[in-house]
PDB file of C-alpha atoms in Angstrom:
ATOM      1  CA  MET A 973      28.146  61.571  32.262  1.00  0.00           C
ATOM      2  CA  LYS A 974      28.015  57.400  32.717  1.00  0.00           C
ATOM      3  CA  ARG A 975      25.686  56.817  29.892  1.00  0.00           C
ATOM      4  CA  LEU A 976      27.922  59.748  27.700  1.00  0.00           C
ATOM      5  CA  LEU A 977      30.315  57.789  28.266  1.00  0.00           C
ATOM      6  CA  SER A 978      28.752  54.554  27.722  1.00  0.00           C
ATOM      7  CA  VAL A 979      27.179  55.912  24.443  1.00  0.00           C
ATOM      8  CA  ILE A 980      30.868  57.088  23.343  1.00  0.00           C
ATOM      9  CA  LEU A 981      32.038  53.456  24.064  1.00  0.00           C
ATOM     10  CA  MET A 982      29.553  51.891  21.949  1.00  0.00           C
ATOM     11  CA  GLN A 983      30.484  54.238  18.690  1.00  0.00           C
ATOM     12  CA  LEU A 984      34.366  53.464  19.511  1.00  0.00           C
ATOM     13  CA  LEU A 985      33.490  49.948  19.163  1.00  0.00           C
ATOM     14  CA  ALA A 986      31.683  50.272  16.119  1.00  0.00           C
ATOM     15  CA  VAL A 987      34.153  52.689  14.791  1.00  0.00           C
ATOM     16  CA  ALA A 988      36.687  49.880  15.305  1.00  0.00           C
ATOM     17  CA  TRP A 989      34.410  47.052  13.815  1.00  0.00           C
ATOM     18  CA  LEU A 990      33.591  49.047  10.760  1.00  0.00           C
ATOM     19  CA  LEU A 991      37.784  50.161  10.126  1.00  0.00           C
ATOM     20  CA  ALA A 992      38.529  45.689  11.052  1.00  0.00           C
ATOM     21  CA  LEU A 993      36.093  44.894   7.937  1.00  0.00           C
ATOM     22  CA  TYR A 994      37.893  48.056   5.805  1.00  0.00           C
ATOM     23  CA  VAL A 995      41.234  46.035   6.498  1.00  0.00           C
ATOM     24  CA  LEU A 996      39.356  42.642   5.433  1.00  0.00           C
ATOM     25  CA  PHE A 997      38.087  43.316   2.549  1.00  0.00           C
ATOM     26  CA  GLY A 998      39.768  46.842   1.610  1.00  0.00           C
ATOM     27  CA  THR A 999      43.658  45.675   1.870  1.00  0.00           C
ATOM     28  CA  SER A1000      45.922  42.634   1.452  1.00  0.00           C
ATOM     29  CA  ALA A1001      47.106  42.785   5.129  1.00  0.00           C
ATOM     30  CA  CYS A1002      46.705  39.539   7.220  1.00  0.00           C
ATOM     31  CA  THR A1003      43.422  38.970   8.056  1.00  0.00           C
ATOM     32  CA  HIS A1004      43.168  36.220  10.535  1.00  0.00           C
ATOM     33  CA  PRO A1005      42.974  38.187  13.953  1.00  0.00           C
ATOM     34  CA  VAL A1006      40.343  40.322  11.657  1.00  0.00           C
ATOM     35  CA  GLU A1007      38.486  37.134  11.136  1.00  0.00           C
ATOM     36  CA  HIS A1008      38.209  36.741  14.562  1.00  0.00           C
ATOM     37  CA  LEU A1009      36.213  40.160  14.646  1.00  0.00           C
ATOM     38  CA  LEU A1010      34.289  39.018  12.786  1.00  0.00           C
ATOM     39  CA  ALA A1011      33.333  36.163  13.816  1.00  0.00           C
ATOM     40  CA  ILE A1012      32.199  37.929  17.904  1.00  0.00           C
ATOM     41  CA  PRO A1013      28.783  38.768  16.717  1.00  0.00           C
ATOM     42  CA  VAL A1014      27.777  35.877  14.923  1.00  0.00           C
ATOM     43  CA  ALA A1015      29.676  33.335  17.633  1.00  0.00           C
ATOM     44  CA  VAL A1016      29.574  34.732  20.834  1.00  0.00           C
ATOM     45  CA  LEU A1017      26.883  36.778  21.058  1.00  0.00           C
ATOM     46  CA  PRO A1018      23.721  34.981  19.538  1.00  0.00           C
ATOM     47  CA  PRO A1019      24.668  31.951  22.799  1.00  0.00           C
ATOM     48  CA  ALA A1020      24.876  35.037  25.395  1.00  0.00           C
ATOM     49  CA  LEU A1021      21.835  36.562  24.546  1.00  0.00           C
ATOM     50  CA  PRO A1022      19.730  33.960  26.296  1.00  0.00           C
ATOM     51  CA  VAL A1023      22.240  33.516  29.418  1.00  0.00           C
ATOM     52  CA  ILE A1024      21.811  37.646  30.152  1.00  0.00           C
ATOM     53  CA  CYS A1025      17.823  37.610  28.829  1.00  0.00           C
ATOM     54  CA  ARG A1026      17.557  35.059  31.536  1.00  0.00           C
ATOM     55  CA  LEU A1027      20.152  37.525  34.239  1.00  0.00           C
ATOM     56  CA  GLY A1028      18.126  40.495  33.219  1.00  0.00           C
ATOM     57  CA  ALA A1029      14.487  38.715  34.920  1.00  0.00           C
ATOM     58  CA  ASP A1030      16.184  37.259  38.001  1.00  0.00           C
ATOM     59  CA  VAL A1031      14.744  38.783  40.728  1.00  0.00           C
ATOM     60  CA  ARG A1032      17.841  38.782  42.669  1.00  0.00           C
ATOM     61  CA  VAL A1033      19.852  40.545  39.876  1.00  0.00           C
ATOM     62  CA  ARG A1034      16.783  43.015  39.776  1.00  0.00           C
ATOM     63  CA  ARG A1035      17.168  43.359  43.523  1.00  0.00           C
ATOM     64  CA  TRP A1036      21.143  43.518  43.564  1.00  0.00           C
ATOM     65  CA  LEU A1037      20.867  46.214  40.442  1.00  0.00           C
ATOM     66  CA  ALA A1038      18.928  48.208  43.071  1.00  0.00           C
ATOM     67  CA  GLU A1039      21.033  47.892  45.549  1.00  0.00           C
ATOM     68  CA  HIS A1040      23.683  49.276  44.293  1.00  0.00           C
ATOM     69  CA  GLY A1041      22.070  51.128  41.474  1.00  0.00           C
ATOM     70  CA  ASP A1042      23.575  52.404  38.172  1.00  0.00           C
ATOM     71  CA  GLY A1043      25.782  55.303  39.532  1.00  0.00           C
ATOM     72  CA  ASP A1044      23.992  57.911  37.920  1.00  0.00           C
ATOM     73  CA  GLU A1045      22.325  59.837  41.133  1.00  0.00           C
TER      74      GLU A1045
END
């Protein structure tokens, strides 16, 4: 059930991002907040990716995840 909610949330985020693209290019609305939405994948995610990869490879993080589980049991 938790996995299903995660998938639904990701789809809602994708729809919101596409809607932001439509507002930016399809309407004459103020685009300043939308520009921030467009900048997130370019400015935030690539620098965060190495940090996430290092955390995922750390033995202590894996042990903590194994102890606490993902809640699907």
